[in-house]
Coordinates of N, CA and C in Angstrom, one line a residue:
Chain A
D1 N 0.8 -1.3 -0.3 CA -0.1 0.0 0.0 C 0.7 1.2 0.0
T2 N 0.5 2.1 -0.8 CA 1.3 3.6 -1.1 C 1.1 4.5 0.4
E3 N 2.1 5.0 0.7 CA 1.8 5.9 1.8 C 1.7 7.5 1.4
V4 N 1.7 7.6 0.1 CA 1.3 9.1 -0.2 C -0.2 8.8 -0.8
T5 N -1.0 9.6 -0.4 CA -2.5 9.6 -0.6 C -2.9 10.8 -1.6
Q6 N -3.4 10.3 -2.8 CA -3.8 11.4 -3.4 C -5.6 11.3 -3.6
T7 N -6.2 12.4 -3.5 CA -7.6 12.6 -4.1 C -7.8 13.9 -5.2
P8 N -9.0 13.6 -5.6 CA -9.6 12.3 -5.7 C -8.8 11.3 -7.0
K9 N -9.5 9.9 -7.0 CA -8.8 9.0 -7.6 C -9.2 9.4 -9.3
H10 N -10.4 9.8 -9.4 CA -10.8 10.2 -11.0 C -11.4 11.8 -10.8
L11 N -11.3 12.4 -11.8 CA -11.7 14.0 -12.2 C -12.0 14.1 -13.5
V12 N -13.6 14.4 -13.8 CA -13.9 15.0 -14.9 C -14.2 16.6 -14.8
M13 N -13.9 17.2 -15.8 CA -14.1 18.7 -15.5 C -14.4 19.6 -17.0
G14 N -14.7 20.4 -16.8 CA -15.1 21.4 -17.8 C -14.0 22.4 -18.1
M15 N -13.7 22.9 -19.5 CA -12.7 23.9 -19.7 C -13.0 25.0 -18.8
T16 N -14.1 25.4 -18.1 CA -14.2 26.7 -17.3 C -14.2 26.5 -15.9
N17 N -13.9 24.8 -15.3 CA -14.1 24.8 -14.1 C -12.7 25.0 -13.3
K18 N -13.2 25.2 -12.0 CA -11.8 25.4 -11.1 C -12.0 24.1 -10.3
K19 N -10.8 23.2 -10.2 CA -10.7 22.3 -9.3 C -9.4 22.1 -8.7
S20 N -9.4 21.1 -7.4 CA -8.2 21.0 -6.8 C -7.6 19.6 -6.9
L21 N -6.4 19.2 -7.1 CA -5.8 17.9 -6.6 C -5.4 17.8 -5.3
K22 N -5.3 16.7 -4.5 CA -4.6 17.1 -2.9 C -3.8 15.7 -3.0
C23 N -2.8 15.7 -2.2 CA -1.6 15.1 -2.1 C -1.1 14.8 -0.4
E24 N -1.3 13.7 0.1 CA -0.9 13.9 1.7 C 0.2 12.7 2.1
Q25 N 1.0 12.8 2.7 CA 2.4 11.9 3.2 C 2.8 12.1 4.3
H26 N 2.6 11.1 5.3 CA 3.2 11.5 6.7 C 4.3 10.6 6.9
M27 N 5.3 10.5 6.1 CA 6.4 9.8 6.3 C 7.5 10.8 6.5
G28 N 7.3 12.2 6.9 CA 8.1 12.9 7.2 C 9.5 13.4 6.0
H29 N 8.9 13.3 4.7 CA 9.7 13.9 3.5 C 9.4 15.1 3.5
R30 N 10.4 15.6 3.2 CA 10.7 17.3 2.9 C 10.7 17.6 1.4
A31 N 10.9 16.6 0.7 CA 10.3 16.9 -0.9 C 9.2 16.6 -1.5
M32 N 8.5 17.2 -2.3 CA 7.4 16.6 -2.5 C 7.1 17.2 -4.2
Y33 N 6.7 16.2 -5.2 CA 6.4 16.3 -6.5 C 5.2 16.2 -7.3
W34 N 5.2 17.0 -8.3 CA 3.6 16.5 -9.4 C 4.5 16.7 -10.6
Y35 N 3.9 15.0 -11.0 CA 4.1 14.6 -12.3 C 3.0 14.6 -13.2
K36 N 2.9 14.5 -14.4 CA 1.8 14.5 -15.5 C 2.4 12.9 -16.5
Q37 N 1.6 12.2 -16.4 CA 1.9 11.4 -17.1 C 0.5 10.9 -18.2
K38 N 1.1 10.8 -19.5 CA 0.3 10.5 -20.7 C 0.3 9.1 -20.8
A39 N -0.6 8.4 -21.4 CA -0.5 7.0 -22.0 C 0.5 6.7 -22.6
K40 N 1.3 5.6 -22.3 CA 2.4 5.0 -23.1 C 3.7 6.0 -22.8
K41 N 3.6 7.3 -21.8 CA 4.6 7.9 -21.8 C 5.2 7.5 -20.6
P42 N 6.4 7.8 -20.0 CA 7.1 8.0 -18.9 C 6.5 9.3 -18.0
P43 N 6.5 9.5 -16.7 CA 6.0 10.6 -16.0 C 6.6 11.9 -16.3
E44 N 5.9 13.2 -16.3 CA 6.7 14.1 -16.8 C 6.8 15.2 -15.7
L45 N 8.1 15.8 -15.0 CA 8.1 16.4 -14.2 C 7.6 17.6 -14.3
M46 N 6.4 18.0 -13.0 CA 6.0 19.7 -13.5 C 6.4 20.4 -12.2
F47 N 6.4 20.2 -10.9 CA 6.9 21.1 -10.0 C 7.6 20.2 -9.0
V48 N 8.3 20.7 -7.9 CA 8.9 20.1 -7.0 C 8.9 21.2 -5.9
Y49 N 8.3 20.6 -4.7 CA 8.6 21.5 -3.3 C 9.8 20.8 -2.7
S50 N 10.6 21.8 -2.0 CA 11.8 21.2 -0.9 C 11.4 22.3 0.3
Y51 N 11.3 21.6 1.3 CA 10.9 22.3 2.6 C 9.9 23.2 2.4
E52 N 8.6 23.0 1.7 CA 7.5 23.5 1.5 C 8.0 25.0 0.4
K53 N 8.9 24.9 -0.2 CA 9.1 26.1 -1.2 C 9.4 25.5 -2.3
L54 N 8.6 26.2 -3.2 CA 8.8 26.0 -4.5 C 10.1 25.9 -5.1
S55 N 10.8 24.6 -5.4 CA 12.4 24.8 -6.2 C 12.2 24.8 -7.4
I56 N 11.4 23.5 -7.9 CA 11.5 23.6 -9.5 C 10.1 23.6 -10.2
N57 N 10.0 24.6 -10.9 CA 8.8 24.6 -12.3 C 9.4 24.5 -13.7
E58 N 8.6 23.3 -14.1 CA 9.2 22.9 -15.6 C 8.4 23.7 -16.2
S59 N 8.6 25.1 -16.3 CA 7.8 25.8 -17.3 C 6.5 25.4 -17.4
V60 N 5.6 24.9 -16.4 CA 4.2 24.6 -16.5 C 3.4 25.7 -16.9
P61 N 2.3 25.7 -17.6 CA 1.3 27.0 -17.9 C 0.6 27.2 -16.5
S62 N 0.6 28.7 -16.4 CA -0.1 29.1 -15.3 C -1.6 28.2 -14.9
R63 N -2.3 27.8 -16.2 CA -3.5 27.1 -15.4 C -3.4 26.1 -14.3
F64 N -2.5 25.9 -14.0 CA -1.8 24.8 -13.2 C -1.0 25.3 -12.1
S65 N -1.7 25.5 -10.8 CA -1.2 26.3 -9.8 C -0.7 25.4 -8.5
P66 N 0.5 25.2 -8.1 CA 0.7 24.4 -7.0 C 0.8 25.3 -5.9
E67 N 0.6 24.3 -4.5 CA 0.6 24.8 -3.2 C 1.0 24.0 -2.3
C68 N 1.7 24.1 -1.5 CA 2.0 23.3 -0.6 C 1.8 24.3 1.1
P69 N 1.1 23.9 1.6 CA 0.4 24.3 2.8 C 1.3 24.1 4.1
N70 N 1.7 22.8 4.2 CA 2.8 22.1 5.1 C 3.5 21.1 4.5
S71 N 4.4 20.5 5.6 CA 5.2 19.6 5.0 C 4.8 18.3 4.5
S72 N 3.3 18.2 5.0 CA 2.6 17.1 4.8 C 1.5 17.0 3.5
L73 N 1.6 18.3 3.0 CA 0.5 18.5 2.0 C 0.6 18.9 0.7
L74 N 0.3 18.5 -0.3 CA 0.4 19.3 -1.3 C -0.6 19.4 -2.4
N75 N -0.9 20.5 -3.1 CA -2.2 20.6 -3.9 C -1.7 21.1 -5.2
L76 N -2.7 20.8 -5.9 CA -2.5 21.3 -7.5 C -3.9 21.9 -7.8
H77 N -4.0 23.1 -7.9 CA -5.1 23.8 -8.4 C -5.2 24.0 -10.0
L78 N -6.1 23.6 -10.4 CA -6.5 23.7 -12.0 C -7.6 24.6 -12.4
H79 N -7.3 25.3 -13.4 CA -8.4 26.5 -14.1 C -8.2 26.4 -15.4
A80 N -9.4 26.4 -15.9 CA -9.1 26.8 -17.5 C -8.1 25.6 -18.0
L81 N -8.6 24.7 -17.9 CA -7.8 23.4 -18.6 C -8.3 23.1 -19.9
Q82 N -7.2 22.7 -20.7 CA -7.4 22.2 -22.3 C -7.5 20.8 -22.2
P83 N -8.4 20.2 -23.2 CA -8.6 18.7 -23.3 C -7.2 18.3 -23.4
E84 N -6.3 18.5 -24.0 CA -5.0 17.7 -23.9 C -4.1 18.0 -22.4
D85 N -4.9 18.8 -21.5 CA -4.3 18.4 -20.0 C -5.1 17.3 -19.5
S86 N -5.7 16.5 -20.4 CA -6.2 15.2 -19.7 C -5.2 14.4 -19.4
A87 N -4.7 13.6 -18.3 CA -3.9 12.8 -18.0 C -3.6 12.1 -16.9
L88 N -3.0 11.4 -16.4 CA -2.6 10.9 -15.0 C -1.9 11.5 -14.2
Y89 N -2.5 12.3 -13.0 CA -1.3 13.4 -12.2 C -0.9 12.4 -11.1
L90 N 0.4 12.5 -11.0 CA 0.9 11.7 -10.0 C 1.8 12.5 -8.9
C91 N 1.5 12.6 -7.9 CA 2.3 13.1 -6.6 C 3.3 12.1 -6.1
A92 N 4.7 12.6 -5.6 CA 5.4 11.7 -5.3 C 6.3 12.4 -4.3
S93 N 6.9 11.9 -3.2 CA 7.5 12.3 -2.3 C 8.9 11.6 -2.0
S94 N 9.9 12.4 -1.4 CA 11.3 11.4 -1.2 C 11.9 12.4 0.5
Q95 N 12.8 12.0 0.7 CA 13.0 12.4 2.0 C 13.6 13.8 2.0
V96 N 14.6 13.8 0.7 CA 14.8 15.6 0.8 C 15.3 15.4 -0.6
L97 N 15.3 17.0 -1.1 CA 15.7 17.2 -2.4 C 17.5 17.2 -2.6
G98 N 17.8 16.9 -3.0 CA 19.7 17.1 -3.5 C 20.6 16.0 -2.8
S99 N 19.9 14.9 -2.5 CA 20.8 13.6 -2.3 C 20.4 12.8 -3.7
T100 N 21.3 11.9 -3.8 CA 21.8 11.4 -5.1 C 21.0 9.8 -4.7
N101 N 20.5 9.6 -3.9 CA 19.9 8.2 -3.3 C 18.7 8.4 -3.0
E102 N 18.2 9.3 -3.4 CA 16.7 9.4 -3.2 C 15.7 8.9 -3.5
K103 N 14.7 7.8 -3.0 CA 13.9 7.0 -3.8 C 12.6 7.8 -3.7
L104 N 11.8 7.8 -4.9 CA 10.4 8.5 -4.9 C 9.4 7.4 -4.5
F105 N 8.4 7.8 -4.0 CA 7.3 7.2 -3.3 C 6.2 7.9 -4.0
F106 N 5.3 7.1 -4.8 CA 4.3 7.9 -5.5 C 2.9 7.6 -5.2
G107 N 2.1 8.1 -5.2 CA 0.4 8.1 -4.9 C -0.1 7.6 -5.7
S108 N -1.5 6.9 -5.7 CA -2.0 6.2 -6.9 C -2.4 7.2 -8.1
G109 N -2.2 8.4 -7.9 CA -2.8 9.4 -8.8 C -4.2 9.7 -8.9
T110 N -4.2 10.9 -9.9 CA -5.6 11.2 -10.0 C -5.6 11.2 -11.6
Q111 N -6.6 10.4 -12.3 CA -6.9 10.3 -13.6 C -7.9 11.4 -14.1
L112 N -7.4 12.5 -14.7 CA -8.1 13.9 -15.0 C -8.6 13.8 -16.5
S113 N -9.9 13.7 -16.6 CA -10.2 14.1 -18.1 C -10.9 15.6 -18.1
V114 N -10.7 16.4 -19.0 CA -10.9 17.4 -19.3 C -12.0 17.7 -20.6
L115 N -13.1 18.1 -20.3 CA -14.1 18.0 -21.5 C -14.3 19.5 -22.1
Chain B
R1 N 20.4 13.3 -28.2 CA 20.1 12.1 -27.8 C 19.7 12.2 -26.3
K2 N 18.5 11.6 -26.0 CA 18.0 11.6 -24.8 C 18.9 11.0 -23.6
E3 N 18.5 11.8 -22.4 CA 19.3 11.3 -21.1 C 19.2 10.1 -20.5
V4 N 18.2 9.0 -20.8 CA 17.8 8.1 -20.4 C 17.0 7.4 -21.4
E5 N 17.6 6.3 -21.8 CA 16.8 5.8 -23.0 C 16.7 4.4 -22.8
Q6 N 15.6 3.9 -23.2 CA 15.2 2.3 -22.9 C 14.1 1.6 -24.2
D7 N 14.7 0.9 -24.5 CA 13.7 0.2 -25.7 C 12.4 -0.6 -25.1
P8 N 11.4 0.5 -25.8 CA 10.1 0.5 -25.3 C 9.3 -1.0 -25.1
G9 N 9.9 -1.9 -26.2 CA 9.2 -3.4 -26.6 C 8.2 -3.1 -27.1
P10 N 7.0 -4.0 -27.1 CA 7.0 -4.9 -25.6 C 8.1 -6.3 -26.3
F11 N 8.3 -6.7 -24.7 CA 9.2 -7.9 -24.9 C 8.2 -8.8 -24.4
N12 N 7.9 -9.8 -25.4 CA 6.5 -11.1 -25.4 C 7.4 -12.3 -25.2
V13 N 7.2 -12.8 -24.0 CA 7.7 -13.9 -23.4 C 7.0 -14.8 -22.9
P14 N 7.2 -16.4 -23.1 CA 6.3 -17.2 -22.5 C 7.1 -17.3 -20.6
E15 N 5.9 -17.9 -19.9 CA 5.9 -18.1 -18.5 C 7.2 -18.8 -18.2
G16 N 8.0 -18.4 -17.5 CA 9.3 -19.3 -17.3 C 10.4 -19.0 -17.7
A17 N 10.7 -18.2 -18.8 CA 11.5 -17.5 -19.3 C 12.4 -16.5 -18.5
T18 N 13.6 -16.3 -19.1 CA 14.3 -15.7 -18.4 C 14.5 -14.0 -19.5
V19 N 14.2 -12.9 -19.1 CA 14.2 -11.6 -20.0 C 15.0 -10.6 -19.3
A20 N 16.0 -9.9 -20.1 CA 16.6 -8.6 -19.5 C 16.3 -7.8 -20.6
F21 N 16.6 -6.7 -19.6 CA 16.1 -5.0 -20.1 C 17.5 -4.4 -19.6
N22 N 17.8 -3.5 -20.9 CA 18.7 -2.4 -20.5 C 18.3 -0.9 -20.5
C23 N 19.0 -0.4 -19.9 CA 18.7 1.2 -19.9 C 20.1 2.1 -20.0
T24 N 20.1 3.1 -21.3 CA 21.3 3.6 -21.2 C 21.2 5.0 -20.9
Y25 N 22.5 5.8 -20.1 CA 22.1 7.0 -19.7 C 23.5 7.8 -20.4
S26 N 23.1 9.0 -20.5 CA 24.1 9.9 -21.6 C 25.0 10.6 -20.2
N27 N 24.6 11.2 -18.9 CA 25.1 11.9 -18.2 C 26.2 11.1 -17.5
S28 N 27.6 11.1 -17.6 CA 28.6 10.6 -16.8 C 28.5 10.9 -15.5
A29 N 27.7 11.9 -15.1 CA 27.7 12.2 -13.3 C 26.4 11.6 -13.0
S30 N 25.9 10.8 -13.5 CA 24.8 9.8 -12.9 C 25.2 9.1 -11.7
Q31 N 24.6 9.3 -10.7 CA 25.2 8.1 -9.7 C 24.1 7.5 -8.9
S32 N 22.6 7.8 -9.0 CA 21.8 6.7 -8.6 C 21.0 6.3 -9.5
F33 N 20.4 4.7 -9.6 CA 20.0 4.2 -10.4 C 18.8 3.1 -10.1
F34 N 17.8 3.3 -10.5 CA 16.7 2.2 -9.8 C 15.4 2.1 -11.0
W35 N 15.3 0.8 -10.6 CA 13.9 0.3 -11.6 C 12.9 0.3 -10.9
Y36 N 11.7 0.8 -11.4 CA 10.3 1.0 -11.0 C 9.5 0.1 -12.1
R37 N 8.5 -0.3 -11.4 CA 7.6 -1.1 -12.0 C 6.2 -0.4 -12.1
Q38 N 5.4 -0.3 -13.3 CA 4.3 0.5 -13.3 C 3.4 -0.5 -14.4
D39 N 2.4 -0.8 -13.6 CA 0.9 -1.3 -13.9 C 0.1 -0.5 -15.0
C40 N -0.5 -0.9 -15.5 CA -1.5 0.0 -16.4 C -2.2 0.9 -15.6
R41 N -2.4 2.1 -15.8 CA -3.1 3.2 -15.3 C -2.9 3.2 -13.4
K42 N -1.7 2.7 -13.1 CA -1.5 2.7 -11.8 C 0.0 3.7 -11.8
E43 N 0.2 3.5 -10.3 CA 1.7 4.6 -10.2 C 2.7 3.8 -10.5
P44 N 4.0 4.4 -10.6 CA 5.0 3.4 -10.6 C 5.6 3.3 -9.0
K45 N 6.0 1.9 -8.9 CA 6.3 1.4 -8.0 C 8.0 1.1 -7.9
L46 N 8.6 1.2 -6.8 CA 10.1 1.0 -6.5 C 10.1 -0.6 -6.6
L47 N 10.8 -1.0 -7.6 CA 11.1 -2.6 -7.9 C 12.7 -2.7 -7.2
M48 N 13.6 -1.7 -7.3 CA 14.7 -2.1 -6.7 C 16.0 -1.0 -7.2
S49 N 16.9 -0.8 -6.1 CA 17.7 0.1 -6.4 C 19.0 -0.6 -7.1
V50 N 19.7 0.2 -7.8 CA 20.8 -0.6 -8.7 C 22.1 0.0 -8.0
Y51 N 23.0 -1.1 -7.7 CA 24.3 -0.6 -6.9 C 25.4 -1.2 -7.9
S52 N 26.6 -0.4 -7.7 CA 27.7 -0.8 -8.5 C 28.2 -2.1 -8.4
S53 N 27.7 -2.8 -7.6 CA 28.4 -4.3 -7.2 C 27.4 -5.2 -7.8
G54 N 25.9 -4.7 -8.4 CA 24.9 -5.6 -8.7 C 24.0 -5.9 -7.4
N55 N 22.6 -6.1 -7.8 CA 22.1 -6.8 -6.5 C 20.9 -7.8 -7.0
E56 N 20.6 -8.3 -6.2 CA 19.6 -9.5 -6.6 C 18.3 -9.6 -5.5
D57 N 17.2 -9.8 -5.9 CA 16.1 -9.9 -4.9 C 15.2 -10.7 -5.6
G58 N 15.5 -12.1 -5.0 CA 14.4 -13.1 -5.5 C 14.9 -13.3 -6.9
R59 N 13.7 -13.2 -7.9 CA 14.1 -13.6 -9.3 C 14.8 -12.4 -10.1
F60 N 14.6 -11.2 -9.5 CA 15.2 -10.0 -10.3 C 16.8 -9.9 -9.7
T61 N 17.5 -9.6 -11.1 CA 18.7 -9.1 -10.8 C 19.1 -7.8 -11.5
A62 N 19.5 -7.1 -10.6 CA 20.1 -5.6 -11.2 C 21.6 -5.3 -11.4
Q63 N 22.1 -4.8 -12.7 CA 23.5 -4.7 -12.6 C 23.9 -3.2 -13.4
L64 N 24.8 -2.6 -12.9 CA 25.2 -1.3 -13.1 C 26.8 -1.5 -14.2
N65 N 27.0 -1.1 -15.2 CA 27.8 -0.8 -16.0 C 28.4 0.8 -16.3
R66 N 29.1 1.0 -15.4 CA 29.6 2.8 -15.4 C 30.5 2.8 -16.6
A67 N 31.4 1.8 -17.1 CA 31.8 2.1 -18.3 C 31.3 2.1 -19.6
S68 N 30.3 1.7 -19.8 CA 29.6 1.3 -20.8 C 28.0 2.2 -20.7
Q69 N 27.7 3.0 -19.3 CA 26.7 3.8 -19.1 C 25.4 2.9 -19.4
Y70 N 25.4 1.9 -18.8 CA 24.2 1.4 -18.9 C 23.8 0.7 -17.6
I71 N 22.6 0.4 -17.2 CA 21.9 -0.7 -16.2 C 21.1 -1.6 -16.8
S72 N 21.0 -2.9 -16.5 CA 20.0 -3.9 -16.7 C 19.4 -4.5 -15.4
L73 N 18.5 -4.8 -16.0 CA 17.2 -5.8 -15.1 C 17.0 -7.1 -16.1
L74 N 17.4 -8.2 -14.9 CA 17.3 -9.2 -15.5 C 16.0 -10.3 -14.6
I75 N 15.3 -10.6 -15.2 CA 14.0 -11.3 -14.7 C 14.0 -12.8 -15.1
R76 N 14.2 -13.8 -14.0 CA 14.0 -15.4 -14.5 C 12.8 -15.7 -13.9
D77 N 12.6 -17.1 -14.6 CA 11.5 -17.5 -14.3 C 10.0 -16.7 -14.1
S78 N 10.0 -16.3 -15.2 CA 8.8 -15.1 -15.5 C 7.7 -15.7 -15.2
K79 N 6.7 -14.8 -14.2 CA 5.4 -14.9 -14.0 C 4.5 -14.0 -14.8
L80 N 3.1 -14.6 -14.8 CA 2.4 -13.7 -15.9 C 2.0 -12.3 -15.1
S81 N 2.2 -12.5 -13.7 CA 2.2 -11.5 -12.9 C 3.5 -10.1 -13.0
D82 N 4.3 -10.6 -13.7 CA 5.3 -9.8 -14.1 C 5.1 -8.8 -15.3
S83 N 4.1 -9.1 -15.9 CA 3.6 -8.4 -17.0 C 3.6 -6.9 -16.6
A84 N 4.1 -5.8 -17.3 CA 4.2 -4.5 -16.6 C 5.0 -3.7 -17.6
T85 N 5.1 -2.5 -17.3 CA 6.0 -1.5 -17.8 C 7.1 -1.0 -16.8
Y86 N 8.3 -1.6 -17.3 CA 9.7 -1.0 -16.2 C 10.2 0.0 -16.7
L87 N 10.3 1.0 -15.9 CA 10.7 2.5 -15.7 C 12.1 2.4 -15.2
C88 N 13.4 2.9 -16.0 CA 14.4 3.1 -15.2 C 14.6 4.4 -15.0
V89 N 15.2 4.9 -13.7 CA 15.2 6.5 -13.4 C 16.4 6.7 -12.8
V90 N 17.2 7.6 -13.4 CA 18.7 8.0 -13.1 C 18.6 9.3 -12.3
I91 N 19.3 9.3 -11.2 CA 19.8 11.0 -10.6 C 21.2 11.1 -10.6
S92 N 21.2 12.3 -11.0 CA 22.6 12.8 -11.8 C 22.9 14.1 -10.6
S93 N 24.4 14.0 -10.0 CA 24.6 14.8 -9.1 C 25.0 16.3 -9.6
G94 N 25.2 16.5 -11.1 CA 25.6 17.8 -11.5 C 24.6 18.4 -11.6
G95 N 23.2 18.2 -11.6 CA 22.2 19.0 -11.8 C 21.5 19.5 -10.4
S96 N 20.2 19.0 -10.7 CA 19.6 19.7 -9.6 C 19.1 18.2 -9.0
Y97 N 19.7 17.0 -9.0 CA 19.3 15.9 -8.1 C 17.7 15.4 -8.6
I98 N 17.4 15.8 -9.7 CA 15.9 15.4 -10.2 C 16.0 14.1 -11.1
P99 N 15.1 13.3 -10.4 CA 15.1 12.0 -11.2 C 14.7 11.9 -12.6
T100 N 15.6 11.5 -13.4 CA 15.1 11.3 -14.5 C 14.6 10.1 -15.4
F101 N 13.4 10.0 -15.7 CA 12.8 8.7 -16.4 C 12.8 8.5 -17.8
G102 N 13.4 7.1 -18.1 CA 13.3 6.3 -19.2 C 12.1 6.2 -19.5
R103 N 11.4 6.1 -20.9 CA 10.4 5.5 -21.5 C 9.5 4.8 -21.2
G104 N 10.1 3.7 -20.2 CA 9.8 2.4 -20.1 C 9.8 1.1 -21.0
T105 N 9.9 0.2 -20.4 CA 9.9 -1.3 -21.5 C 8.6 -1.9 -21.0
S106 N 7.9 -2.1 -22.0 CA 6.9 -3.0 -21.8 C 7.0 -4.7 -21.7
L107 N 6.7 -5.3 -20.5 CA 7.1 -6.8 -20.7 C 5.6 -7.4 -20.6
I108 N 5.5 -8.2 -21.6 CA 4.1 -9.0 -21.4 C 4.7 -10.7 -21.5
V109 N 4.2 -11.4 -20.4 CA 4.4 -12.6 -20.2 C 3.3 -13.5 -20.2
H110 N 3.1 -14.5 -21.2 CA 1.9 -15.2 -21.7 C 2.2 -16.5 -21.2
P111 N 1.2 -17.3 -21.2 CA 0.9 -18.8 -20.8 C 1.6 -19.5 -21.7

């Protein structure tokens, strides 16, 4: 069983909707990640938070807005998405960012469909 | 050239077969290597880390060849339940330490 919890598991939204994806971990990890994965492709990094500060933004469009309220929680706010944003959104955590031996632990993902 | 490359497959093997995948990496500053397994529409799960001396976990053996810059995963006595995509992940010290994923190798084990 994964120790990274994501909600919701499935989400269908229209292009004018605002929704949020949530991620929670209680492993004491200080690095948290958002990945986007399309079918038959590898996970694609979107954002990384380290010690609750945004460390990396991989040139993600502003219609995706991350938030890290505390060390256990990570949100991804969605607004005015496009159909091509439909994908599996994965949250992950690792102990810290900056170590070469960091293992990623993934949540089960949110399957997002934008209509 | 992509930083981490894998043959996407699919590798189609009968139960009981031995199958091996390779993953090549281009950054010589790469220091950590992992194999993840991903089932369809599920999250990637860590299968094993890859150490310089090689390591084994049951039917799975991982090897690292620094000179040729590749890692390998060997699966012995394949089971139907081994069918999945196997993702190679590399972390390099020269950059931001962000794990870099290969595109994955699809394995199908048939009866």
